[in-house]
């Protein structure tokens, strides 16, 4: 059995995650609350909080920045940097899984870079180099961030299987 990145099912899965990211983060919060995994719960709750903040701040930022098209990119870049900073501090304090924090840092890092590149490219140089990158990289960052909310389930299942093997 092979895995095809161009398959219809895989593309539908990516669209589902992209279109329902906020809802999926809340599902992961509920899941890890039930499983009593505080580290995974903290990461999922942080993702959910940032999605909710993003959802409610989006119209306001667009309205405030209706003419300049500068504030939005700086705001969104700073939002990503704050997300990464919180995760880094929590990882150092052993409040989230270190591996999950490192993966999240690597996944989210292109987002603020892309926001600032978009600002410079589109508004200071009056070019359009960033258009395709912006429309492909940012959704991918969001999709991977949400998928990362659910990866601790695999970690928990692996530990449960190992516990059963030791007992049996």
PDB file of C-alpha atoms in Angstrom:
ATOM      1  CA  UNK A   1       0.000   0.000   0.000  1.00  0.00           C
ATOM      2  CA  UNK A   2       1.498   3.313  -1.057  1.00  0.00           C
ATOM      3  CA  UNK A   3       0.769   6.801   0.174  1.00  0.00           C
ATOM      4  CA  UNK A   4      -0.087   9.345  -2.523  1.00  0.00           C
ATOM      5  CA  UNK A   5       0.185  13.026  -1.621  1.00  0.00           C
ATOM      6  CA  UNK A   6      -1.946  13.898  -4.633  1.00  0.00           C
ATOM      7  CA  UNK A   7      -4.789  11.583  -3.716  1.00  0.00           C
ATOM      8  CA  UNK A   8      -8.287  12.973  -3.418  1.00  0.00           C
ATOM      9  CA  UNK A   9      -8.641  11.641   0.124  1.00  0.00           C
ATOM     10  CA  UNK A  10      -5.442  13.306   1.320  1.00  0.00           C
ATOM     11  CA  UNK A  11      -6.438  16.642  -0.237  1.00  0.00           C
ATOM     12  CA  UNK A  12      -9.893  16.409   1.346  1.00  0.00           C
ATOM     13  CA  UNK A  13      -8.251  15.697   4.711  1.00  0.00           C
ATOM     14  CA  UNK A  14      -6.041  18.806   4.373  1.00  0.00           C
ATOM     15  CA  UNK A  15      -9.041  20.951   3.465  1.00  0.00           C
ATOM     16  CA  UNK A  16     -10.978  19.589   6.426  1.00  0.00           C
ATOM     17  CA  UNK A  17      -8.157  20.452   8.822  1.00  0.00           C
ATOM     18  CA  UNK A  18      -7.680  23.900   7.291  1.00  0.00           C
ATOM     19  CA  UNK A  19     -11.368  24.798   7.320  1.00  0.00           C
ATOM     20  CA  UNK A  20     -12.055  23.467  10.830  1.00  0.00           C
ATOM     21  CA  UNK A  21      -8.789  24.237  12.617  1.00  0.00           C
ATOM     22  CA  UNK A  22     -10.358  26.038  15.568  1.00  0.00           C
ATOM     23  CA  UNK A  23     -12.915  23.284  16.127  1.00  0.00           C
ATOM     24  CA  UNK A  24     -10.214  20.610  15.886  1.00  0.00           C
ATOM     25  CA  UNK A  25      -8.097  22.345  18.522  1.00  0.00           C
ATOM     26  CA  UNK A  26     -11.088  22.296  20.870  1.00  0.00           C
ATOM     27  CA  UNK A  27     -11.557  18.591  20.139  1.00  0.00           C
ATOM     28  CA  UNK A  28      -7.918  18.012  21.091  1.00  0.00           C
ATOM     29  CA  UNK A  29      -8.397  20.040  24.285  1.00  0.00           C
ATOM     30  CA  UNK A  30     -11.366  17.853  25.257  1.00  0.00           C
ATOM     31  CA  UNK A  31      -9.497  14.687  24.308  1.00  0.00           C
ATOM     32  CA  UNK A  32      -6.449  15.465  26.435  1.00  0.00           C
ATOM     33  CA  UNK A  33      -8.608  16.656  29.316  1.00  0.00           C
ATOM     34  CA  UNK A  34     -10.294  13.235  29.248  1.00  0.00           C
ATOM     35  CA  UNK A  35      -6.940  11.465  28.949  1.00  0.00           C
ATOM     36  CA  UNK A  36      -5.498  13.653  31.722  1.00  0.00           C
ATOM     37  CA  UNK A  37      -2.396  14.509  29.748  1.00  0.00           C
ATOM     38  CA  UNK A  38      -1.547  17.962  31.073  1.00  0.00           C
ATOM     39  CA  UNK A  39       1.368  18.597  28.719  1.00  0.00           C
ATOM     40  CA  UNK A  40      -0.613  17.810  25.578  1.00  0.00           C
ATOM     41  CA  UNK A  41      -3.619  19.653  26.984  1.00  0.00           C
ATOM     42  CA  UNK A  42      -1.544  22.789  27.544  1.00  0.00           C
ATOM     43  CA  UNK A  43      -0.289  22.801  23.934  1.00  0.00           C
ATOM     44  CA  UNK A  44      -3.780  22.163  22.548  1.00  0.00           C
ATOM     45  CA  UNK A  45      -5.267  24.889  24.764  1.00  0.00           C
ATOM     46  CA  UNK A  46      -2.614  27.360  23.611  1.00  0.00           C
ATOM     47  CA  UNK A  47      -3.427  26.555  19.982  1.00  0.00           C
ATOM     48  CA  UNK A  48      -7.146  26.905  20.648  1.00  0.00           C
ATOM     49  CA  UNK A  49      -6.611  30.234  22.427  1.00  0.00           C
ATOM     50  CA  UNK A  50      -4.568  31.630  19.552  1.00  0.00           C
ATOM     51  CA  UNK A  51      -7.128  30.471  16.993  1.00  0.00           C
ATOM     52  CA  UNK A  52      -9.919  32.152  18.963  1.00  0.00           C
ATOM     53  CA  UNK A  53      -7.887  35.353  19.374  1.00  0.00           C
ATOM     54  CA  UNK A  54      -7.104  35.265  15.652  1.00  0.00           C
ATOM     55  CA  UNK A  55     -10.723  34.697  14.744  1.00  0.00           C
ATOM     56  CA  UNK A  56     -11.991  37.646  16.787  1.00  0.00           C
ATOM     57  CA  UNK A  57      -9.106  40.004  16.027  1.00  0.00           C
ATOM     58  CA  UNK A  58      -9.107  39.401  12.248  1.00  0.00           C
ATOM     59  CA  UNK A  59     -11.990  41.787  11.378  1.00  0.00           C
ATOM     60  CA  UNK A  60     -10.671  44.447  13.760  1.00  0.00           C
ATOM     61  CA  UNK A  61      -7.140  44.289  12.348  1.00  0.00           C
ATOM     62  CA  UNK A  62      -8.488  44.423   8.781  1.00  0.00           C
ATOM     63  CA  UNK A  63     -10.640  47.441   9.680  1.00  0.00           C
ATOM     64  CA  UNK A  64      -7.829  49.306  11.476  1.00  0.00           C
ATOM     65  CA  UNK A  65      -5.415  48.528   8.663  1.00  0.00           C
ATOM     66  CA  UNK A  66      -7.826  49.077   5.777  1.00  0.00           C
ATOM     67  CA  UNK A  67      -5.624  51.609   3.985  1.00  0.00           C
ATOM     68  CA  UNK A  68      -2.057  50.831   5.050  1.00  0.00           C
ATOM     69  CA  UNK A  69      -1.781  47.041   4.743  1.00  0.00           C
ATOM     70  CA  UNK A  70       1.134  47.174   7.181  1.00  0.00           C
ATOM     71  CA  UNK A  71      -0.260  46.743  10.680  1.00  0.00           C
ATOM     72  CA  UNK A  72      -1.877  43.390   9.832  1.00  0.00           C
ATOM     73  CA  UNK A  73       1.395  41.751   8.803  1.00  0.00           C
ATOM     74  CA  UNK A  74       3.274  43.084  11.826  1.00  0.00           C
ATOM     75  CA  UNK A  75       0.437  42.024  14.149  1.00  0.00           C
ATOM     76  CA  UNK A  76       0.240  38.503  12.690  1.00  0.00           C
ATOM     77  CA  UNK A  77       4.032  38.099  12.790  1.00  0.00           C
ATOM     78  CA  UNK A  78       4.119  39.233  16.429  1.00  0.00           C
ATOM     79  CA  UNK A  79       1.269  36.867  17.239  1.00  0.00           C
ATOM     80  CA  UNK A  80       3.271  33.939  15.842  1.00  0.00           C
ATOM     81  CA  UNK A  81       6.374  35.045  17.743  1.00  0.00           C
ATOM     82  CA  UNK A  82       4.422  35.302  21.009  1.00  0.00           C
ATOM     83  CA  UNK A  83       3.008  31.801  20.402  1.00  0.00           C
ATOM     84  CA  UNK A  84       6.522  30.455  19.858  1.00  0.00           C
ATOM     85  CA  UNK A  85       7.866  32.278  22.930  1.00  0.00           C
ATOM     86  CA  UNK A  86       5.153  30.890  25.206  1.00  0.00           C
ATOM     87  CA  UNK A  87       5.845  27.385  23.925  1.00  0.00           C
ATOM     88  CA  UNK A  88       9.588  27.779  24.436  1.00  0.00           C
ATOM     89  CA  UNK A  89       9.157  28.964  28.018  1.00  0.00           C
ATOM     90  CA  UNK A  90       6.707  26.157  28.779  1.00  0.00           C
ATOM     91  CA  UNK A  91       9.089  23.604  27.296  1.00  0.00           C
ATOM     92  CA  UNK A  92      11.932  24.888  29.474  1.00  0.00           C
ATOM     93  CA  UNK A  93       9.671  24.625  32.525  1.00  0.00           C
ATOM     94  CA  UNK A  94       8.535  21.128  31.500  1.00  0.00           C
ATOM     95  CA  UNK A  95       4.923  22.252  31.031  1.00  0.00           C
ATOM     96  CA  UNK A  96       4.633  20.889  27.469  1.00  0.00           C
ATOM     97  CA  UNK A  97       6.395  18.034  25.744  1.00  0.00           C
ATOM     98  CA  UNK A  98       9.832  19.181  24.618  1.00  0.00           C
ATOM     99  CA  UNK A  99       9.530  17.311  21.313  1.00  0.00           C
ATOM    100  CA  UNK A 100       6.155  18.919  20.666  1.00  0.00           C
ATOM    101  CA  UNK A 101       7.533  22.373  21.401  1.00  0.00           C
ATOM    102  CA  UNK A 102      10.543  21.858  19.136  1.00  0.00           C
ATOM    103  CA  UNK A 103       8.348  20.590  16.301  1.00  0.00           C
ATOM    104  CA  UNK A 104       5.948  23.501  16.783  1.00  0.00           C
ATOM    105  CA  UNK A 105       8.836  25.991  16.684  1.00  0.00           C
ATOM    106  CA  UNK A 106      10.065  24.475  13.419  1.00  0.00           C
ATOM    107  CA  UNK A 107       6.566  24.418  11.945  1.00  0.00           C
ATOM    108  CA  UNK A 108       5.597  27.964  12.986  1.00  0.00           C
ATOM    109  CA  UNK A 109       8.941  29.650  12.242  1.00  0.00           C
ATOM    110  CA  UNK A 110       8.154  30.254   8.541  1.00  0.00           C
ATOM    111  CA  UNK A 111       4.930  32.108   9.438  1.00  0.00           C
ATOM    112  CA  UNK A 112       6.363  35.331  10.925  1.00  0.00           C
ATOM    113  CA  UNK A 113       9.126  35.301   8.312  1.00  0.00           C
ATOM    114  CA  UNK A 114       6.502  34.984   5.575  1.00  0.00           C
ATOM    115  CA  UNK A 115       4.374  37.780   7.099  1.00  0.00           C
ATOM    116  CA  UNK A 116       7.300  40.170   7.141  1.00  0.00           C
ATOM    117  CA  UNK A 117       8.443  39.080   3.678  1.00  0.00           C
ATOM    118  CA  UNK A 118       4.931  39.711   2.410  1.00  0.00           C
ATOM    119  CA  UNK A 119       4.978  43.190   3.969  1.00  0.00           C
ATOM    120  CA  UNK A 120       8.265  44.108   2.309  1.00  0.00           C
ATOM    121  CA  UNK A 121       7.505  42.389  -0.987  1.00  0.00           C
ATOM    122  CA  UNK A 122       4.027  43.703  -1.505  1.00  0.00           C
ATOM    123  CA  UNK A 123       4.080  47.123   0.091  1.00  0.00           C
ATOM    124  CA  UNK A 124       7.609  48.457   0.025  1.00  0.00           C
ATOM    125  CA  UNK A 125       8.982  46.907  -3.159  1.00  0.00           C
ATOM    126  CA  UNK A 126       5.605  46.734  -4.926  1.00  0.00           C
ATOM    127  CA  UNK A 127       6.323  43.239  -6.190  1.00  0.00           C
ATOM    128  CA  UNK A 128       4.329  40.035  -6.010  1.00  0.00           C
ATOM    129  CA  UNK A 129       6.946  37.377  -5.319  1.00  0.00           C
ATOM    130  CA  UNK A 130       5.315  36.411  -2.051  1.00  0.00           C
ATOM    131  CA  UNK A 131       1.800  35.763  -3.350  1.00  0.00           C
ATOM    132  CA  UNK A 132       2.115  32.029  -4.038  1.00  0.00           C
ATOM    133  CA  UNK A 133       4.382  31.399  -1.062  1.00  0.00           C
ATOM    134  CA  UNK A 134       2.028  33.275   1.222  1.00  0.00           C
ATOM    135  CA  UNK A 135      -1.020  31.358   0.004  1.00  0.00           C
ATOM    136  CA  UNK A 136       0.675  27.969   0.340  1.00  0.00           C
ATOM    137  CA  UNK A 137       3.032  28.214   3.319  1.00  0.00           C
ATOM    138  CA  UNK A 138       0.661  29.814   5.837  1.00  0.00           C
ATOM    139  CA  UNK A 139      -2.168  27.282   5.354  1.00  0.00           C
ATOM    140  CA  UNK A 140       0.402  24.497   5.614  1.00  0.00           C
ATOM    141  CA  UNK A 141       1.741  25.979   8.871  1.00  0.00           C
ATOM    142  CA  UNK A 142      -1.803  26.098  10.263  1.00  0.00           C
ATOM    143  CA  UNK A 143      -2.586  22.542   9.180  1.00  0.00           C
ATOM    144  CA  UNK A 144       0.612  21.139  10.689  1.00  0.00           C
ATOM    145  CA  UNK A 145       0.098  23.078  13.923  1.00  0.00           C
ATOM    146  CA  UNK A 146      -3.340  21.509  14.328  1.00  0.00           C
ATOM    147  CA  UNK A 147      -2.098  18.024  13.437  1.00  0.00           C
ATOM    148  CA  UNK A 148       0.617  18.472  16.061  1.00  0.00           C
ATOM    149  CA  UNK A 149      -2.166  18.897  18.642  1.00  0.00           C
ATOM    150  CA  UNK A 150      -3.079  15.230  18.086  1.00  0.00           C
ATOM    151  CA  UNK A 151       0.396  13.654  17.928  1.00  0.00           C
ATOM    152  CA  UNK A 152       0.575  12.998  21.687  1.00  0.00           C
ATOM    153  CA  UNK A 153      -2.226  10.462  21.164  1.00  0.00           C
ATOM    154  CA  UNK A 154       0.292   8.303  19.297  1.00  0.00           C
ATOM    155  CA  UNK A 155       2.766   8.789  22.138  1.00  0.00           C
ATOM    156  CA  UNK A 156       0.139   7.738  24.700  1.00  0.00           C
ATOM    157  CA  UNK A 157      -0.900   4.699  22.632  1.00  0.00           C
ATOM    158  CA  UNK A 158       2.728   3.620  22.313  1.00  0.00           C
ATOM    159  CA  UNK A 159       3.182   3.871  26.086  1.00  0.00           C
ATOM    160  CA  UNK A 160      -0.006   1.874  26.715  1.00  0.00           C
ATOM    161  CA  UNK A 161       1.104  -0.852  24.297  1.00  0.00           C
ATOM    162  CA  UNK A 162       4.498  -0.992  25.988  1.00  0.00           C
ATOM    163  CA  UNK A 163       2.837  -1.272  29.408  1.00  0.00           C
ATOM    164  CA  UNK A 164       0.660  -4.139  28.167  1.00  0.00           C
ATOM    165  CA  UNK A 165       3.669  -5.928  26.717  1.00  0.00           C
ATOM    166  CA  UNK A 166       5.553  -5.653  30.013  1.00  0.00           C
ATOM    167  CA  UNK A 167       2.576  -7.029  31.971  1.00  0.00           C
ATOM    168  CA  UNK A 168       1.834  -9.811  29.495  1.00  0.00           C
TER     169      UNK A 168
END
